[in-house]
Amino acid sequence: MQNNAAPVVLILDDEPNVVNAIKRTLRSEAYVVHTSTDPVEALEMVKQLRPIAVLSDMRMPGMDGAHFLAEVQRALPGAARLLLTGYADVQSTIAAINEGHVDRYLTKPWNDDELRLALRQQIDLAQLKQERNELTGKLAAKVNELKVLNDELDKRVLARTQEIHQTTLFLEQAYRELHDQFLNTVKVFSNLLEMTSPLMAGHSRRVAELARALALELKLPEAETQDIYVAGLLHDIGKIGLSERVLATPYAQLDGASRHAMMKHCQKGQIALMALPELHHVAQYVASHHERMDGMGYPDGLIAGDIARGARVLAVAEDVDELQMGLLTGQKMDIQQAIEFVQHGSGKHYDSKVVRALPAALLGLQAIPLGNEVLLDSQRVVPGQVVSRDLYSPEGLLLLAKGGQISSRLVQHLRGLHEREKVTFKVYCEARHTSVNPAVSL
């Protein structure tokens, strides 16, 4: 007899052996597992069985995984949606995230433990969402009796709604720019990583911008400068899965086990990026950005010239920002104290050439001249204008990348934030795409 309390899971893949392999992997889990090799049949099963989670392959004849999961989202919005995709399907994976509202994707060939853990987490999240909706309905009927609790819940729901709305805008823009702006895609990944820890919001962007300024001051080749900037955006990718407590604790104050877990993030980041040939240099910089000139760094104890130049630049940029955040010594430093700290480690911890370039690089970041552009606030932007610089939220998340066109939805979002939270945005727009006088500023 079927246990009605057990979560129902639906697996779709056009290859029967893959479906059977996944079903065997989930044999130890307390799920009711249904399978299909036909997307049309699977959609009917979704409507009849109402599964809590749907796992679909990406590449299938007739209907791909992105289209199928989009149909699942329309038919059963509360179900968790997971996608199996190959390493070569980066663009189609991003399309699936936008079109199918995918909650999680896994690469083929999958790791059984990782698949079970990912499915368990998404089922837990979907169940929590269902419970939240049920609780909201009950509270609405008892609003007078439970006013205090209901007010607190409203705040949480509102915060989550705003986060979902911001993320939706973020992913929509990434999809539009994906085909012709590789760098914008990297920024998308960087921001998604930072959303897992509010403490780190804006950190990767600041590190990337300072690293690029250092590379420019050192007159490094354009391609190398670009790779250093991308590495700055992605240098913390290996920290996915670390707890908020570990991320918030200064490195010097971590216990042995936590420090060991933190030290592994360089190699984990390298592994995550090596799958893309375009990011091989970036992966090398990420792997070595905690090495030291005197060989006392990690993970490999490299010395001086054995450390990639991009990693040496990244090391200075990251530590300058983390010193100001208080994540290295436990004490927040101002910018001058951070400079002096890095200068004290010149030649031992840091590359002396990079350290010498630091003051000039920081000075260059402080004042970026206004070019053929106009500077507007959120009340004066209109749909159709093209931003000439990246536009970030107050939390440091990318709202619109340089060269992107402002949509009506983004205008409403900016003005809504201004009215609700009194946030004033500086929006740099190309003068050729606006009738506003270029001399006008905030």
Tab-separated table of C-alpha atoms in Angstrom, residues 3-297:
chain	number	residue	atom	x	y	z
A	3	ASN	CA	2.165	5.676	2.017
A	4	ASN	CA	0.295	8.935	1.424
A	5	ALA	CA	2.690	10.763	3.757
A	6	ALA	CA	5.724	9.898	1.659
A	7	PRO	CA	6.878	12.602	-0.820
A	8	VAL	CA	6.047	11.831	-4.441
A	9	VAL	CA	8.922	12.269	-6.907
A	10	LEU	CA	8.695	12.150	-10.721
A	11	ILE	CA	11.752	11.333	-12.870
A	12	LEU	CA	11.830	12.042	-16.632
A	13	ASP	CA	14.539	10.945	-19.066
A	14	ASP	CA	14.176	9.590	-22.582
A	15	GLU	CA	16.713	6.844	-21.783
A	16	PRO	CA	15.194	4.003	-19.714
A	17	ASN	CA	18.566	2.998	-18.283
A	18	VAL	CA	19.087	6.512	-16.886
A	19	VAL	CA	15.619	6.517	-15.320
A	20	ASN	CA	16.259	3.124	-13.760
A	21	ALA	CA	19.693	4.198	-12.475
A	22	ILE	CA	18.227	7.251	-10.728
A	23	LYS	CA	15.402	5.171	-9.287
A	24	ARG	CA	17.942	2.741	-7.843
A	25	THR	CA	19.887	5.667	-6.376
A	26	LEU	CA	16.745	6.823	-4.544
A	27	ARG	CA	15.829	3.342	-3.310
A	28	SER	CA	17.100	4.134	0.199
A	29	GLU	CA	15.014	7.327	0.424
A	30	ALA	CA	11.464	7.440	1.784
A	31	TYR	CA	9.961	8.602	-1.497
A	32	VAL	CA	7.251	7.315	-3.807
A	33	VAL	CA	9.140	7.389	-7.113
A	34	HIS	CA	7.374	7.487	-10.501
A	35	THR	CA	9.227	7.469	-13.809
A	36	SER	CA	8.589	8.284	-17.446
A	37	THR	CA	10.522	8.409	-20.703
A	38	ASP	CA	7.954	10.592	-22.488
A	39	PRO	CA	7.543	14.335	-21.663
A	40	VAL	CA	3.864	14.400	-22.757
A	41	GLU	CA	3.055	11.411	-20.558
A	42	ALA	CA	5.067	12.967	-17.721
A	43	LEU	CA	2.990	16.182	-17.856
A	44	GLU	CA	-0.195	14.159	-17.418
A	45	MET	CA	1.437	12.383	-14.467
A	46	VAL	CA	2.283	15.768	-12.935
A	47	LYS	CA	-1.381	16.802	-13.057
A	48	GLN	CA	-2.611	13.498	-11.637
A	49	LEU	CA	0.091	12.664	-9.063
A	50	ARG	CA	0.974	16.258	-8.021
A	51	PRO	CA	4.573	15.344	-7.092
A	52	ILE	CA	6.529	17.455	-4.615
A	53	ALA	CA	9.624	17.305	-6.885
A	54	VAL	CA	10.263	16.761	-10.607
A	55	LEU	CA	13.686	15.755	-11.964
A	56	SER	CA	14.102	16.084	-15.743
A	57	ASP	CA	16.863	15.523	-18.283
A	58	MET	CA	17.731	18.560	-20.465
A	59	ARG	CA	18.223	16.987	-23.879
A	60	MET	CA	15.204	14.984	-25.062
A	61	PRO	CA	13.540	14.618	-28.473
A	62	GLY	CA	10.308	16.527	-28.998
A	63	MET	CA	10.410	18.596	-25.815
A	64	ASP	CA	13.588	19.575	-23.973
A	65	GLY	CA	13.911	19.868	-20.223
A	66	ALA	CA	13.567	23.670	-20.212
A	67	HIS	CA	10.191	23.535	-21.992
A	68	PHE	CA	8.996	20.603	-19.890
A	69	LEU	CA	9.862	22.266	-16.553
A	70	ALA	CA	8.210	25.478	-17.722
A	71	GLU	CA	5.014	23.478	-18.261
A	72	VAL	CA	5.452	21.875	-14.831
A	73	GLN	CA	5.791	25.323	-13.264
A	74	ARG	CA	2.521	26.437	-14.853
A	75	ALA	CA	0.679	23.253	-13.883
A	76	LEU	CA	2.139	22.820	-10.388
A	77	PRO	CA	3.928	25.973	-9.166
A	78	GLY	CA	4.727	24.539	-5.727
A	79	ALA	CA	6.746	21.563	-7.026
A	80	ALA	CA	10.542	21.632	-6.798
A	81	ARG	CA	12.100	21.521	-10.293
A	82	LEU	CA	15.538	19.985	-10.872
A	83	LEU	CA	17.435	19.647	-14.166
A	84	LEU	CA	20.051	17.131	-15.310
A	85	THR	CA	22.392	18.668	-17.873
A	86	GLY	CA	25.765	18.042	-19.489
A	87	TYR	CA	28.892	20.161	-18.936
A	88	ALA	CA	28.609	21.526	-22.496
A	89	ASP	CA	25.060	22.838	-21.986
A	90	VAL	CA	25.870	26.089	-20.134
A	91	GLN	CA	23.744	28.311	-22.365
A	92	SER	CA	20.783	25.928	-22.450
A	93	THR	CA	21.047	25.550	-18.662
A	94	ILE	CA	20.723	29.315	-18.175
A	95	ALA	CA	17.788	29.275	-20.598
A	96	ALA	CA	16.169	26.571	-18.504
A	97	ILE	CA	16.641	28.596	-15.329
A	98	ASN	CA	14.745	31.473	-16.933
A	99	GLU	CA	12.135	29.540	-18.945
A	100	GLY	CA	11.496	26.683	-16.526
A	101	HIS	CA	12.169	28.483	-13.226
A	102	VAL	CA	14.567	25.671	-12.302
A	103	ASP	CA	15.389	25.445	-8.588
A	104	ARG	CA	18.566	23.354	-8.964
A	105	TYR	CA	20.614	21.754	-11.716
A	106	LEU	CA	23.032	18.817	-11.630
A	107	THR	CA	25.573	17.750	-14.213
A	108	LYS	CA	25.857	14.403	-15.942
A	109	PRO	CA	27.359	12.059	-14.909
A	110	TRP	CA	25.933	12.775	-11.469
A	111	ASN	CA	27.258	11.842	-8.071
A	112	ASP	CA	24.712	9.658	-6.275
A	113	ASP	CA	25.243	11.285	-2.879
A	114	GLU	CA	25.033	14.760	-4.379
A	115	LEU	CA	21.825	13.874	-6.243
A	116	ARG	CA	20.179	12.491	-3.102
A	117	LEU	CA	21.243	15.526	-1.051
A	118	ALA	CA	20.086	18.033	-3.691
A	119	LEU	CA	16.707	16.324	-4.053
A	120	ARG	CA	16.249	16.118	-0.283
A	121	GLN	CA	17.055	19.829	0.124
A	122	GLN	CA	14.648	20.891	-2.622
A	123	ILE	CA	11.865	18.698	-1.236
A	124	ASP	CA	12.415	20.194	2.211
A	125	LEU	CA	12.250	23.692	0.725
A	126	ALA	CA	9.075	22.931	-1.259
A	127	GLN	CA	7.423	21.474	1.843
A	128	LEU	CA	8.409	24.528	3.850
A	129	LYS	CA	6.842	26.757	1.213
A	130	GLN	CA	3.641	24.733	1.325
A	131	GLU	CA	3.579	24.914	5.107
A	132	ARG	CA	4.150	28.655	4.950
A	133	ASN	CA	1.212	29.107	2.600
A	134	GLU	CA	-1.041	26.991	4.810
A	135	LEU	CA	0.031	28.919	7.895
A	136	THR	CA	-0.615	32.226	6.147
A	137	GLY	CA	-4.177	31.125	5.361
A	138	LYS	CA	-4.816	30.136	8.974
A	139	LEU	CA	-3.387	33.369	10.298
A	140	ALA	CA	-5.612	35.386	7.956
A	141	ALA	CA	-8.678	33.825	9.604
A	142	LYS	CA	-7.348	34.656	13.089
A	143	VAL	CA	-5.897	38.086	12.390
A	144	ASN	CA	-7.343	39.699	15.517
A	145	GLU	CA	-6.200	36.928	17.838
A	146	LEU	CA	-2.704	36.524	16.377
A	147	LYS	CA	-1.883	40.066	15.213
A	148	VAL	CA	1.657	40.165	16.575
A	149	LEU	CA	2.619	36.878	14.925
A	150	ASN	CA	0.890	37.830	11.688
A	151	ASP	CA	2.746	41.146	11.478
A	152	GLU	CA	6.073	39.381	11.834
A	153	LEU	CA	5.114	36.841	9.185
A	154	ASP	CA	4.076	39.631	6.826
A	155	LYS	CA	7.509	41.171	7.192
A	156	ARG	CA	9.194	37.886	6.351
A	157	VAL	CA	6.908	37.274	3.384
A	158	LEU	CA	7.474	40.804	2.098
A	159	ALA	CA	11.243	40.456	2.402
A	160	ARG	CA	11.148	37.146	0.563
A	161	THR	CA	8.863	38.553	-2.145
A	162	GLN	CA	11.225	41.460	-2.741
A	163	GLU	CA	14.179	39.081	-2.938
A	164	ILE	CA	12.365	36.862	-5.445
A	165	HIS	CA	11.377	39.903	-7.508
A	166	GLN	CA	14.952	41.192	-7.548
A	167	THR	CA	16.298	37.771	-8.496
A	168	THR	CA	13.755	37.512	-11.312
A	169	LEU	CA	14.885	40.838	-12.751
A	170	PHE	CA	18.468	39.713	-12.404
A	171	LEU	CA	17.950	36.417	-14.261
A	172	GLU	CA	15.851	38.001	-17.026
A	173	GLN	CA	18.638	40.456	-17.809
A	174	ALA	CA	21.263	37.692	-17.729
A	175	TYR	CA	19.262	35.712	-20.301
A	176	ARG	CA	19.051	38.668	-22.705
A	177	GLU	CA	22.769	39.341	-22.496
A	178	LEU	CA	24.004	35.728	-22.439
A	179	HIS	CA	24.623	35.276	-26.193
A	180	ASP	CA	26.895	38.284	-26.682
A	181	GLN	CA	28.266	39.204	-23.229
A	182	PHE	CA	30.300	36.465	-21.561
A	183	LEU	CA	31.440	38.826	-18.840
A	184	ASN	CA	27.875	39.634	-17.867
A	185	THR	CA	27.221	35.932	-17.378
A	186	VAL	CA	30.166	35.740	-14.987
A	187	LYS	CA	28.709	38.646	-13.016
A	188	VAL	CA	25.439	36.758	-12.801
A	189	PHE	CA	27.164	33.723	-11.281
A	190	SER	CA	29.113	35.927	-8.868
A	191	ASN	CA	25.971	37.612	-7.567
A	192	LEU	CA	24.123	34.327	-7.187
A	193	LEU	CA	26.968	33.066	-5.021
A	194	GLU	CA	26.850	36.129	-2.815
A	195	MET	CA	23.108	35.736	-2.291
A	196	THR	CA	23.845	32.591	-0.259
A	197	SER	CA	25.480	34.800	2.395
A	198	PRO	CA	24.242	38.387	2.955
A	199	LEU	CA	27.475	39.062	4.845
A	200	MET	CA	29.461	38.727	1.600
A	201	ALA	CA	27.162	40.872	-0.582
A	202	GLY	CA	29.280	43.163	-2.761
A	203	HIS	CA	32.555	41.556	-1.648
A	204	SER	CA	33.345	39.790	-4.923
A	205	ARG	CA	32.510	42.889	-6.979
A	206	ARG	CA	34.805	45.086	-4.859
A	207	VAL	CA	37.609	42.537	-5.062
A	208	ALA	CA	37.173	42.227	-8.838
A	209	GLU	CA	37.215	45.992	-9.397
A	210	LEU	CA	40.314	46.518	-7.250
A	211	ALA	CA	42.054	43.539	-8.886
A	212	ARG	CA	41.344	45.005	-12.327
A	213	ALA	CA	42.598	48.432	-11.193
A	214	LEU	CA	45.811	46.800	-9.941
A	215	ALA	CA	46.253	44.933	-13.241
A	216	LEU	CA	45.785	48.168	-15.180
A	217	GLU	CA	48.277	49.974	-12.950
A	218	LEU	CA	50.768	47.132	-13.543
A	219	LYS	CA	50.104	47.427	-17.304
A	220	LEU	CA	49.286	43.735	-17.667
A	221	PRO	CA	47.970	42.435	-21.030
A	222	GLU	CA	44.292	43.015	-21.707
A	223	ALA	CA	43.410	39.301	-21.748
A	224	GLU	CA	45.178	38.698	-18.442
A	225	THR	CA	43.471	41.741	-16.906
A	226	GLN	CA	40.111	40.382	-18.017
A	227	ASP	CA	40.845	36.962	-16.488
A	228	ILE	CA	41.922	38.606	-13.220
A	229	TYR	CA	38.645	40.562	-13.104
A	230	VAL	CA	36.602	37.406	-13.723
A	231	ALA	CA	38.620	35.552	-11.067
A	232	GLY	CA	37.770	38.346	-8.625
A	233	LEU	CA	34.085	37.836	-9.306
A	234	LEU	CA	34.317	34.067	-8.849
A	235	HIS	CA	37.093	33.665	-6.271
A	236	ASP	CA	34.680	32.565	-3.503
A	237	ILE	CA	32.781	29.989	-5.576
A	238	GLY	CA	34.390	27.216	-3.526
A	239	LYS	CA	32.754	28.550	-0.345
A	240	ILE	CA	29.357	27.257	-1.417
A	241	GLY	CA	28.139	25.019	1.359
A	242	LEU	CA	30.125	26.639	4.160
A	243	SER	CA	27.975	27.722	7.088
A	244	GLU	CA	27.181	31.367	7.818
A	245	ARG	CA	29.084	30.983	11.095
A	246	VAL	CA	32.297	29.937	9.326
A	247	LEU	CA	31.942	32.694	6.709
A	248	ALA	CA	31.414	35.339	9.402
A	249	THR	CA	34.321	34.245	11.605
A	250	PRO	CA	37.721	35.901	11.000
A	251	TYR	CA	40.177	33.392	9.568
A	252	ALA	CA	42.563	33.783	12.504
A	253	GLN	CA	39.773	32.828	14.938
A	254	LEU	CA	38.528	29.674	13.172
A	255	ASP	CA	38.917	26.344	14.961
A	256	GLY	CA	40.868	23.539	13.341
A	257	ALA	CA	38.001	21.827	11.559
A	258	SER	CA	36.482	25.084	10.305
A	259	ARG	CA	39.869	26.354	9.137
A	260	HIS	CA	40.457	23.105	7.266
A	261	ALA	CA	37.051	23.439	5.576
A	262	MET	CA	37.810	27.066	4.657
A	263	MET	CA	41.233	26.142	3.216
A	264	LYS	CA	39.612	23.690	0.798
A	265	HIS	CA	37.586	26.393	-0.955
A	266	CYS	CA	40.445	27.289	-3.332
A	267	GLN	CA	40.677	23.787	-4.778
A	268	LYS	CA	36.888	23.378	-4.834
A	269	GLY	CA	36.609	26.651	-6.756
A	270	GLN	CA	39.232	25.504	-9.244
A	271	ILE	CA	37.393	22.226	-9.841
A	272	ALA	CA	34.102	24.059	-10.354
A	273	LEU	CA	35.618	26.313	-13.032
A	274	MET	CA	37.869	23.838	-14.866
A	275	ALA	CA	34.874	22.377	-16.706
A	276	LEU	CA	34.826	25.478	-18.933
A	277	PRO	CA	37.939	25.819	-21.161
A	278	GLU	CA	37.466	29.604	-21.285
A	279	LEU	CA	38.030	29.754	-17.522
A	280	HIS	CA	41.218	27.696	-17.197
A	281	HIS	CA	43.375	30.728	-16.312
A	282	VAL	CA	40.652	32.016	-14.014
A	283	ALA	CA	40.553	28.617	-12.299
A	284	GLN	CA	44.324	28.778	-11.740
A	285	TYR	CA	44.084	32.226	-10.133
A	286	VAL	CA	41.217	31.062	-7.896
A	287	ALA	CA	43.209	27.969	-6.870
A	288	SER	CA	46.287	29.982	-5.823
A	289	HIS	CA	44.965	33.282	-4.459
A	290	HIS	CA	45.777	32.246	-0.872
A	291	GLU	CA	49.363	31.239	-1.620
A	292	ARG	CA	52.147	33.396	-0.115
A	293	MET	CA	55.431	34.607	-1.548
A	294	ASP	CA	57.329	32.913	1.309
A	295	GLY	CA	55.652	29.545	0.701
A	296	MET	CA	53.534	29.651	3.868
A	297	GLY	CA	50.194	29.886	2.057
